[in-house]
Coordinates of C-alpha atoms in Angstrom, one line a residue:
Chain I
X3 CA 19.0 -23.7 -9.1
X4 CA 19.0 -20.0 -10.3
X5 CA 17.8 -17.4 -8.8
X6 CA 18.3 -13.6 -9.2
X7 CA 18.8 -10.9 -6.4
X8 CA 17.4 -7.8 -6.9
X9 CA 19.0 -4.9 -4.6
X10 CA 19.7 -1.2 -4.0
X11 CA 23.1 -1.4 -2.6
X12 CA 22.3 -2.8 0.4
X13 CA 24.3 -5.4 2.7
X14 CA 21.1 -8.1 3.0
X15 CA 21.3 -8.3 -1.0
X16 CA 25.1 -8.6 -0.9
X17 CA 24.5 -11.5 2.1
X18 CA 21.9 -13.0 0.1
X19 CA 23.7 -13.5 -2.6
X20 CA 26.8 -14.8 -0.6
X21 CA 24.9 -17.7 1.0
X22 CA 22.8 -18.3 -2.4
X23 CA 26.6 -19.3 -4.0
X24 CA 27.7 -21.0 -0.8
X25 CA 24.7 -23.3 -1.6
X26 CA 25.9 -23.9 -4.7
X27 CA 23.1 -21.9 -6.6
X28 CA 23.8 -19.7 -9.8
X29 CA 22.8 -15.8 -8.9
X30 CA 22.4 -12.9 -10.8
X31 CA 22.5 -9.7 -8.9
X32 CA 20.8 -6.8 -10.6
X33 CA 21.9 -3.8 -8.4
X34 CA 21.4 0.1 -8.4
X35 CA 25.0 0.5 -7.3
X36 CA 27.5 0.2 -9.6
X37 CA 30.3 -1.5 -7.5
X38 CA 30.1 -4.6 -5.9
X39 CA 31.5 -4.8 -2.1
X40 CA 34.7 -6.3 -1.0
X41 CA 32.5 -9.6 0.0
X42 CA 31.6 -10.2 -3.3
X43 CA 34.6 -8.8 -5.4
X44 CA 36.9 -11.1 -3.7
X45 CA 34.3 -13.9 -4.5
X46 CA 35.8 -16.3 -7.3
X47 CA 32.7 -18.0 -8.6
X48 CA 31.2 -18.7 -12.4
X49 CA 28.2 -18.9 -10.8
X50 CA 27.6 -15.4 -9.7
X51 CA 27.0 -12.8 -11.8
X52 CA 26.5 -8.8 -12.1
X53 CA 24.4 -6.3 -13.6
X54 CA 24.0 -2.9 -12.9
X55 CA 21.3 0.1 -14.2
X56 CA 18.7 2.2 -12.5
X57 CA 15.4 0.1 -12.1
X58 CA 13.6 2.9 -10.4
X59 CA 13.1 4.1 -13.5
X60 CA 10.6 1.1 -13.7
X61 CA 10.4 1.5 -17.8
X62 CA 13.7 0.2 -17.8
X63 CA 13.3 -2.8 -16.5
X64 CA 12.2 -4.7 -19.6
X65 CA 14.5 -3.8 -22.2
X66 CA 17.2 -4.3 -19.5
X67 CA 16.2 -7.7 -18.3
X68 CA 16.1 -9.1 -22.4
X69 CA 20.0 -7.9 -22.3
X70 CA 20.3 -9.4 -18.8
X71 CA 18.6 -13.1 -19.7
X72 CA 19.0 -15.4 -22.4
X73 CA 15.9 -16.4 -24.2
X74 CA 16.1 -19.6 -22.7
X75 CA 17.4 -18.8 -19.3
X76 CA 14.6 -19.9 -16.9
X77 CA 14.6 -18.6 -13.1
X78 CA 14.3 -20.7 -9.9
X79 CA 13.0 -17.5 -8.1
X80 CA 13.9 -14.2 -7.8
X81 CA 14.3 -11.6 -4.3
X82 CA 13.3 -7.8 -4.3
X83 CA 15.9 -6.9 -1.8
X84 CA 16.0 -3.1 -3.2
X85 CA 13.7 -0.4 -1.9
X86 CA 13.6 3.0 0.2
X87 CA 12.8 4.7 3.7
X88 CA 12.0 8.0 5.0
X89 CA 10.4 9.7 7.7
X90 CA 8.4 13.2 7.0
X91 CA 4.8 14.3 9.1
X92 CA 2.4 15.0 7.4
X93 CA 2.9 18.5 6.4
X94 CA 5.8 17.3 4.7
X95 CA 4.4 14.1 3.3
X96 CA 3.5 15.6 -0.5
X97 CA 2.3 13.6 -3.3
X98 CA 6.0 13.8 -5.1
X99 CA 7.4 12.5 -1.6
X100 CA 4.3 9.3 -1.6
X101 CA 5.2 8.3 -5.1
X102 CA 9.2 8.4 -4.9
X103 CA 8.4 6.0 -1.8
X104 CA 5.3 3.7 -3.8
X105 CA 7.8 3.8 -7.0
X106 CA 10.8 2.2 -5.5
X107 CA 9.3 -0.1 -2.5
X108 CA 6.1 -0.9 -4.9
X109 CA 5.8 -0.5 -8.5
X110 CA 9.4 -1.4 -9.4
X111 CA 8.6 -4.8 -7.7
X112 CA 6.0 -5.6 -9.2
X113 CA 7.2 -4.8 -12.9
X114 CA 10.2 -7.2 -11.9
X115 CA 7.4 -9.9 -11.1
X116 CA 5.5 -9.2 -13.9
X117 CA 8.1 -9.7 -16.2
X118 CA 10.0 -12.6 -14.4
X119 CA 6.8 -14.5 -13.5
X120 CA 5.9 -15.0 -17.1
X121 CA 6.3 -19.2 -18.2
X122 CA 8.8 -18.7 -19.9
X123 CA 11.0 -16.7 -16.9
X124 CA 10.2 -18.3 -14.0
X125 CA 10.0 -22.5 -13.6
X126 CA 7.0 -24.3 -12.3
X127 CA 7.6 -24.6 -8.4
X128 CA 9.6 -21.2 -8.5
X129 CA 9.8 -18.6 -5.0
X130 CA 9.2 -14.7 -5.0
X131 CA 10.4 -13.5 -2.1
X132 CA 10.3 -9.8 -1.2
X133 CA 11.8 -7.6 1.8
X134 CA 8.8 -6.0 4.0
X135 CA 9.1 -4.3 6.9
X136 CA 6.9 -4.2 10.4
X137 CA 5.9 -0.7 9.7
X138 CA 3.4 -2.4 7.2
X139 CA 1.2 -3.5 10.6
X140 CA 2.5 -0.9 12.9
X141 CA 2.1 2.3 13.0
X142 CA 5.0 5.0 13.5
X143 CA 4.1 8.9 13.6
X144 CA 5.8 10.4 10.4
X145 CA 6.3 7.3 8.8
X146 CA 3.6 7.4 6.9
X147 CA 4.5 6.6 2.9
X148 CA 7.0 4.0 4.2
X149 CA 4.2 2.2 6.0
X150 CA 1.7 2.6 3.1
X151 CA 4.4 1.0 0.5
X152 CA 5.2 -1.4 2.8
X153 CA 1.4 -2.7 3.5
X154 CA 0.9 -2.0 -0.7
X155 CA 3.7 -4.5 -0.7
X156 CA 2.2 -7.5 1.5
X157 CA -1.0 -7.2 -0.2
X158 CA 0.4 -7.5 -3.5
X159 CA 2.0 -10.5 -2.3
X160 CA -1.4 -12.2 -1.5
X161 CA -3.1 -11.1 -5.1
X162 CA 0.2 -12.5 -6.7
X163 CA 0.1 -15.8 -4.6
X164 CA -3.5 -16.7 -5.5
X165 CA -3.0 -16.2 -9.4
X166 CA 0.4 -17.8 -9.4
X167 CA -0.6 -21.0 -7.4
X168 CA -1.8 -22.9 -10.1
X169 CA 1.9 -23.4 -11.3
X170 CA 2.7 -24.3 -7.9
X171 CA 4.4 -20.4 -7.8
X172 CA 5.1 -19.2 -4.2
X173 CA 5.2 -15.8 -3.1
X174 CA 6.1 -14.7 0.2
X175 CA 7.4 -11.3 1.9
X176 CA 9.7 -11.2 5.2
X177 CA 8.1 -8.0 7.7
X178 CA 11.6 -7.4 9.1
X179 CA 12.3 -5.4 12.0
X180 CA 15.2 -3.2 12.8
X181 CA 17.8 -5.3 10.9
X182 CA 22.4 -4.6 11.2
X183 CA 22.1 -3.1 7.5
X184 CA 19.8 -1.0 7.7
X185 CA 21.2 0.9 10.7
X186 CA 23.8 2.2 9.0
X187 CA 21.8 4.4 6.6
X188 CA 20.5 8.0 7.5
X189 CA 17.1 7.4 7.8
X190 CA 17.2 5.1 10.7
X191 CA 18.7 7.7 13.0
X192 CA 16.7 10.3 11.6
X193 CA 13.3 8.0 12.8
X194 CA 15.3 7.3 16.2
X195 CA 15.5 11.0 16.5
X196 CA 11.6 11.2 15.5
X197 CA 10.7 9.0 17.6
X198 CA 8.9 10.0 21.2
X199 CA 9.7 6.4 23.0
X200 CA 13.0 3.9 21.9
X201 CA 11.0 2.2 19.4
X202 CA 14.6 0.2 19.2
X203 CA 14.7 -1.0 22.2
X204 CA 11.2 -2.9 21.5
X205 CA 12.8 -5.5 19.7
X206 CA 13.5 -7.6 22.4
X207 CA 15.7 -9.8 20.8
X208 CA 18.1 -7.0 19.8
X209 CA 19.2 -5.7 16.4
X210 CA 18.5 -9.1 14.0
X211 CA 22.2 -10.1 11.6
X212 CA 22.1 -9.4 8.2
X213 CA 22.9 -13.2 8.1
X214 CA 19.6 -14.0 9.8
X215 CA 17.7 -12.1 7.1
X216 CA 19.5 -13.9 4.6
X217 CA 18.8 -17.3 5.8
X218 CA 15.0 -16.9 6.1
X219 CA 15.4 -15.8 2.8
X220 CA 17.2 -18.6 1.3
X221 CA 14.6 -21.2 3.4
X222 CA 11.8 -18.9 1.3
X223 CA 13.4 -19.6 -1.8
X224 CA 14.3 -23.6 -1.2
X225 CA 11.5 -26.1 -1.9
X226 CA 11.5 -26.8 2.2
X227 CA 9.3 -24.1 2.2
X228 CA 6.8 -25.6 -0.3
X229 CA 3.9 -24.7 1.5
X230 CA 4.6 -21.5 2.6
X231 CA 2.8 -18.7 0.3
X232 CA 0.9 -15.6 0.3
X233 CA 2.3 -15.1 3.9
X234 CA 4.3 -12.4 5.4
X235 CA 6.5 -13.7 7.6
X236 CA 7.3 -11.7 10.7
X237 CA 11.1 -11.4 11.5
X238 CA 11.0 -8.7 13.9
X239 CA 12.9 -9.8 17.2
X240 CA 9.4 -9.6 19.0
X241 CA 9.4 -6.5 17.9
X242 CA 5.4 -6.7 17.5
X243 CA 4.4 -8.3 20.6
X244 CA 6.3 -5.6 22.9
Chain U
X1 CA -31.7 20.0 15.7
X2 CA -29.9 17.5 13.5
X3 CA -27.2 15.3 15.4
X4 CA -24.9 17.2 12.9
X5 CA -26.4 20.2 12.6
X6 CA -24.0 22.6 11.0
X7 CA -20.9 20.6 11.4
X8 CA -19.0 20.5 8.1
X9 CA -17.8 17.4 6.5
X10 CA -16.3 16.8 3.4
X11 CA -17.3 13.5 1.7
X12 CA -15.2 12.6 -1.5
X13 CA -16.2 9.9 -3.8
X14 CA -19.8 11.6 -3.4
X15 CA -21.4 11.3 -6.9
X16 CA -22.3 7.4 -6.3
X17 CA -22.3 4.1 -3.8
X18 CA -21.5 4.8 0.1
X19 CA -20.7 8.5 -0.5
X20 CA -23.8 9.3 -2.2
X21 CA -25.9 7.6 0.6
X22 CA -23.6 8.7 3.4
X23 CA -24.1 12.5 1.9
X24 CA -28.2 12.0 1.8
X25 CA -28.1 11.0 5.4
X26 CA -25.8 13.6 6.6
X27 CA -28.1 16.7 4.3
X28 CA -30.7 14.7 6.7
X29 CA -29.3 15.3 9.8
X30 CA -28.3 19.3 9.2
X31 CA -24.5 18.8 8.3
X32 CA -23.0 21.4 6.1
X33 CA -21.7 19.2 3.3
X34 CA -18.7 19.7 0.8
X35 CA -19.4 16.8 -1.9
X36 CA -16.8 15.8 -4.1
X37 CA -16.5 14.2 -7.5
X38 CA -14.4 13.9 -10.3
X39 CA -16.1 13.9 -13.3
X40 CA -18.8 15.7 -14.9
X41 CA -21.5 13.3 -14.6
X42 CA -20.7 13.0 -11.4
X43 CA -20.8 16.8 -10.8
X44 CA -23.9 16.9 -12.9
X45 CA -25.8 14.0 -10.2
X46 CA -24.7 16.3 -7.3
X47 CA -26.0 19.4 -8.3
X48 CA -29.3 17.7 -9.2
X49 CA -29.5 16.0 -5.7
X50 CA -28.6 18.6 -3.2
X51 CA -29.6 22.0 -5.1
X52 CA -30.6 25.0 -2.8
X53 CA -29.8 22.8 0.4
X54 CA -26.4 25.3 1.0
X55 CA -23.7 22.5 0.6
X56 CA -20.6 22.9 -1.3
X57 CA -19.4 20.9 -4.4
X58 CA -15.8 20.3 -5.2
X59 CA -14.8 18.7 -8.3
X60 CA -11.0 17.6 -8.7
X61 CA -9.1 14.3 -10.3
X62 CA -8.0 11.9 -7.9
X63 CA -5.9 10.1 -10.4
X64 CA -3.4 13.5 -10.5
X65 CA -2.9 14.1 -6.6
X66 CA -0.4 17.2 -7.5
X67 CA -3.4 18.8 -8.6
X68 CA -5.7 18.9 -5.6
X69 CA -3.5 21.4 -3.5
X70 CA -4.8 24.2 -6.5
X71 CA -8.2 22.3 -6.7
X72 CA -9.1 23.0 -3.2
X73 CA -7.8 26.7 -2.2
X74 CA -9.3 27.8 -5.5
X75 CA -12.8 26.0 -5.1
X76 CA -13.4 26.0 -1.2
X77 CA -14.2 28.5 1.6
X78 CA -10.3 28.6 3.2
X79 CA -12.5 29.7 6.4
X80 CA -14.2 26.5 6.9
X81 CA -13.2 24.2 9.6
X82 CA -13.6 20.7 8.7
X83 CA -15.6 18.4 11.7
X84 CA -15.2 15.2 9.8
X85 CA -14.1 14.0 6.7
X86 CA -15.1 10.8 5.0
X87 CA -13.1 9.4 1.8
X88 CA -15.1 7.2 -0.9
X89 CA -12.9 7.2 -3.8
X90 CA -11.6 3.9 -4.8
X91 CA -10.5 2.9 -8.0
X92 CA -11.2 -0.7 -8.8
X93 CA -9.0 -2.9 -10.8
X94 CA -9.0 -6.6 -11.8
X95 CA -5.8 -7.5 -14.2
X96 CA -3.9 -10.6 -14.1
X97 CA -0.1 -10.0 -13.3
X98 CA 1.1 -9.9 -17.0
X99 CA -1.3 -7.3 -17.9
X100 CA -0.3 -5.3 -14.5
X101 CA 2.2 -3.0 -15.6
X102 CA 3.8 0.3 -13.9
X103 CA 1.2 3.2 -15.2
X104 CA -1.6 1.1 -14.4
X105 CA -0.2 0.3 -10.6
X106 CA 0.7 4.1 -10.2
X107 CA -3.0 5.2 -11.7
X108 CA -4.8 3.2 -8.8
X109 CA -2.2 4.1 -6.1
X110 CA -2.3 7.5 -7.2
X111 CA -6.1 7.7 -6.6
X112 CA -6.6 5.8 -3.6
X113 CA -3.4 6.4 -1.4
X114 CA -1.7 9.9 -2.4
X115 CA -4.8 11.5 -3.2
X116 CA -6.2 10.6 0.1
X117 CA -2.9 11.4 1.7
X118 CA -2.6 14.6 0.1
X119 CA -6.4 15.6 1.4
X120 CA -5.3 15.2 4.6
X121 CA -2.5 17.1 5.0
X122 CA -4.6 20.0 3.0
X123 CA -7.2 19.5 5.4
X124 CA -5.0 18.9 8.4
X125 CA -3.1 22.9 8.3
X126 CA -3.4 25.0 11.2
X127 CA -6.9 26.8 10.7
X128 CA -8.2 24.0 8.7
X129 CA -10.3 21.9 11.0
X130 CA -12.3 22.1 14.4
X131 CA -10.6 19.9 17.6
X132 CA -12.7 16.4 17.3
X133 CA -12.2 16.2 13.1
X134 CA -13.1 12.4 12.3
X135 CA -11.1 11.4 9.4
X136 CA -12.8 7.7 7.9
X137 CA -11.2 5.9 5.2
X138 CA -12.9 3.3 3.1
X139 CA -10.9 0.6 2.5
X140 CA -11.7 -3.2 1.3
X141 CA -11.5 -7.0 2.6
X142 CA -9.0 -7.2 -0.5
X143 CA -6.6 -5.7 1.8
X144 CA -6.4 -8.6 4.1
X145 CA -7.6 -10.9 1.8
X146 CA -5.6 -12.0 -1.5
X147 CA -7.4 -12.8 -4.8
X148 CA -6.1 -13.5 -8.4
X149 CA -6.1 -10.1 -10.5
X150 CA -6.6 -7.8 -7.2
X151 CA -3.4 -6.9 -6.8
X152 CA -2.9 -3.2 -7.4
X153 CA -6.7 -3.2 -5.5
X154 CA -5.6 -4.8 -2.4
X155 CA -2.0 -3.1 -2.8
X156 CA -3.7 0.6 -2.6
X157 CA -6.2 -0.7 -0.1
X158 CA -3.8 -1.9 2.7
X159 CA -1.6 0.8 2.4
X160 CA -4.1 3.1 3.0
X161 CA -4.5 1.3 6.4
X162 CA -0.9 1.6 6.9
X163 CA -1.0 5.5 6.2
X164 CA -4.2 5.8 8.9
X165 CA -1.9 4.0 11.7
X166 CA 0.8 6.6 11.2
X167 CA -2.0 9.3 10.7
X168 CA -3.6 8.8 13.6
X169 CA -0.5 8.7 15.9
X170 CA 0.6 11.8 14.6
X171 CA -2.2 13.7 14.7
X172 CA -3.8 12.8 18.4
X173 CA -2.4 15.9 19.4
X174 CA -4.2 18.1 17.3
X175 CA -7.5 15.9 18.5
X176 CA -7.8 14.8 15.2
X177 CA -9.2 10.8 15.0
X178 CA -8.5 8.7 12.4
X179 CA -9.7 5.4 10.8
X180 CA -10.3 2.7 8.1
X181 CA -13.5 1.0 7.6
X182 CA -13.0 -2.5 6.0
X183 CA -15.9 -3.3 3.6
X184 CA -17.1 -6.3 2.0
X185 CA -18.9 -6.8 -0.5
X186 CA -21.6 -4.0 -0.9
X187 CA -24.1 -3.0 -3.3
X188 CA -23.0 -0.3 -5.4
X189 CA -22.8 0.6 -8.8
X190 CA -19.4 -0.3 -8.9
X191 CA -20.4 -4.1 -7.3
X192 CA -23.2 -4.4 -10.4
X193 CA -20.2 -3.8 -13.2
X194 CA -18.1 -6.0 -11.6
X195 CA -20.8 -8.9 -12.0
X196 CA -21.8 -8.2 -15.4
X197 CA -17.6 -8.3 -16.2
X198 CA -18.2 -11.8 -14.5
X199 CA -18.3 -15.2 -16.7
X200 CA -20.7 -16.4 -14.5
X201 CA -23.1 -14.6 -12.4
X202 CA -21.8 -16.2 -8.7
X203 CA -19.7 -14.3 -6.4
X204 CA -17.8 -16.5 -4.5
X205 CA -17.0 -13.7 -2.1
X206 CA -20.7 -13.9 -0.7
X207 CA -20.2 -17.5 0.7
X208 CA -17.9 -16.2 3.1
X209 CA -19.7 -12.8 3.5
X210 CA -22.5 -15.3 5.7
X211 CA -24.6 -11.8 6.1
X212 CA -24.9 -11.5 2.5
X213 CA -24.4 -8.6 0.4
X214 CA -23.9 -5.1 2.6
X215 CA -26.0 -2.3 1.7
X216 CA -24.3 1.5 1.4
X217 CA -27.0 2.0 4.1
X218 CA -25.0 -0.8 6.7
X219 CA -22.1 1.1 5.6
X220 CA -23.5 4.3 6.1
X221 CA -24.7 3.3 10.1
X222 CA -21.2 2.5 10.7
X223 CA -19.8 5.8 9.2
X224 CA -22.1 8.2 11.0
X225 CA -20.9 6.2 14.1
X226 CA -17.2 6.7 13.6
X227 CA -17.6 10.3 12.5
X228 CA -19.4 11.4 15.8
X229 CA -18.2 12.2 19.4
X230 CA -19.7 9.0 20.6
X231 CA -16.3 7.0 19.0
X232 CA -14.2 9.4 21.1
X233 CA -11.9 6.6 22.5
X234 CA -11.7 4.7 18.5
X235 CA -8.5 6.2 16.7
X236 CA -5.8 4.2 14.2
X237 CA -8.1 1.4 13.8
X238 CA -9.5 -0.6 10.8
X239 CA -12.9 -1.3 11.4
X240 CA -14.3 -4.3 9.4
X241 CA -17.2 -3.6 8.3
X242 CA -17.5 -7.7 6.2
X243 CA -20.2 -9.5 7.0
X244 CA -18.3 -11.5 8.6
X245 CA -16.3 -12.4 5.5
X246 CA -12.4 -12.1 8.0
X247 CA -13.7 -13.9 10.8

């Protein structure tokens, strides 16, 4: 199977990717970053490969992908592992703030499915699988446009799902909660900081592995999910029932 | 004594469907009304409806959000406090997936989720409102519900949800409410130009919408509800309002 990974640098792309080629899939990782980490550097396989430009600039994204894929090269499914977070209140939450948050979580995604979904991309059968986030259902003060992309996210999933059913096309997002990569970036403590009760310390299960992720992504993508689609599947440590 | 005798509440999306009805029910009860609409014609219907009655009219372009900051202080009274405020605007769309590219995602999200996030925070400044402001969202079954070509709809729909759960549990301090009222199918001008777009004239939406099709009256009721004291205790909610098309 093929299947391309779609990331902004982060470790559950770089994961994803590692048990993809573990599994004996060909992967093509289309990443923001320019360098690849030690994990995947140090991994010898003519099954993997690497591309590198600036997606967020979503009028890219087509010319890019022709230079990407052969004519003929046909997908299996593809992940939008990329994406953005940020807390601001209100007062702070302007329109230029909204869209750098819609642009990067939303519209980039769907001009990647747009593209890859077409007959010619994307094989009957295929798996979309996109990273979500709790904050879609649940409401954080200053969160605001993270939650709003998020939820724009899910429900694009369930338009997509319907239209692409009828070449048995799945489409899925995972509502993670807090997950090990994510805590290292700055905007995680910033929202701890925000925050007026532990919001971390809700997740009852603890902080979920990078690995984890990865795995519920790979089931997504595998035909044992067949009948899984147009859901948003809730990986959040009981995050949402505490 | 109206039951909203001079409270002010802004209604945007005015010009037609629920906002038009919810702003001749609101002139009937004594609110003092700032309408909003986007175009001329819409302007044009306002002007003609509520002449000489004392309310305001705002016209900006909800598809360019950056503009409504300069829309607003140059057009409106900065010494009015807002009691409630009711957005309408919602730009349909119905494109299958290849057709769905970036400017047309970013033209429906810019009208239905920055523009409405961008009101509030105008409307939300110190000085801006009265404690008790009921801020109502209209948002759509698509949100919940998926349907082929509804994507960038539903998409702008749920996230406005998402933004009213933040909203509101940032701004209880400030005793500011707010909340999303989930609609069905109702019968607007908008609804009539979506059937006539229709190969066939059936709406399969209405055989799980068992009340039939809503009326902007229904929807009305339910607005005047959330926008007065007595849904004190409602706040960060979305309120279907579906004829029991999500049950």
């Amino acid at each position: 199977m093929m299947y391309c990974i779609i990331n902004d640098g982060g470790d559950t792309g770089y994961c994803i990717v590692e048990q993809l080629v573990q599994l004996n899939h060909e992967v093509i990782l289309i990443d923001r970053k320019d360098q690849l980490p030690d994990s995947l550097l140090k991994m010898k396989s003519n099954r993997f490969s690497f591309y590198s430009f600036d997606f967020y600039q979503t009028h890219l994204i087509e010319s890019e992908l022709k230079n990407i894929l052969l004519p003929t090269e046909k997908l299996n499914g593809f992940v939008y592992a990329a994406g953005i977070g940020g807390v601001r209140p209100l007062a702070l939450t302007t329109t230029t703030f909204v869209s750098e948050m819609m642009n990067a979580n939303l519209y980039a995604f769907l001009e990647f499915a747009r593209l890859l979904s077409k007959k010619t991309r994307l094989e009957t059968g295929g798996s979309i699988v996109a990273i979500s986030s709790v904050s879609s259902i649940k409401g954080l003060k200053s969160k605001i446009a993270y939650s709003a992309s998020k939820a724009a996210l899910d429900a694009a999933i369930r338009g997509m799902a319907t239209e692409l059913a009828e070449r048995k096309i799945r489409v899925n997002s995972i509502r993670k909660g807090w997950v090990e990569a994510d805590l290292k970036h700055d905007f995680i403590q910033d929202n701890i900081a925000l925050s007026t009760q532990d919001d971390h310390a809700r997740q009852l299960l603890g902080t979920i592995g990078t690995a984890d992720l990865a795995k519920l992504v790979c089931f997504l993508l595998s035909d044992d999910s067949k009948f899984i689609s147009g859901t948003n599947v809730l990986l959040d440590g009981a995050y949402t029932i505490s | 004594m109206g039951k909203f005798e001079n409270k002010y509440i802004l209604i945007t999306g005015a010009s037609k469907g629920i906002g038009f009805t919810l702003a001749e029910n609101l002139d009937n009860l004594g609110a003092k009304l700032i309408l909003h609409a986007s175009t001329d014609a819409g302007m044009n219907k306002l002007t003609d409806s509520f002449a000489n009655k004392g309310h305001l009219l705002f016209k900006a372009d909800f598809s360019d959000p950056l503009s409504l900051e300069e829309a607003w202080q140059s057009q409106i009274n900065q010494d009015i406090k807002l009691d409630g405020f009711v957005n309408c605007v919602g730009l349909r769309s119905r494109r299958p997936l290849t057709l769905l590219k970036p400017a047309h995602v970013m033209q429906i999200l810019h009208a239905n989720v920055a523009s409405f996030i961008e009101m509030c925070r105008l409307i939300c400044r110190k000085n801006g409102f009265n404690p008790g402001l009921s801020i109502i969202t209209i948002s759509s079954i698509a949100a919940h519900s998926g349907g082929p070509g509804v994507t960038a709809y539903a998409a702008s729909k749920a996230a406005t949800e998402a933004a009213v759960r933040c909203l509101a549990k940032e701004l209880f301090k400030k005793e500011i409410r707010v909340n999303s009222l989930v609609c069905g199918q109702v019968n607007t001008s908008a609804y009539a130009d979506l059937m006539e777009t229709k190969s066939d004239a059936t709406d399969t939406i209405l055989e799980r919408q068992y009340l039939g099709l809503g009326s902007t009256q229904n929807i009305t009721n339910i607005l005047l509800f959330l926008l007065g004291g007595e849904s004190c205790f409602i706040t960060g909610s979305a309120i279907p309002a579906d004829g029991g098309y999500l049950s």
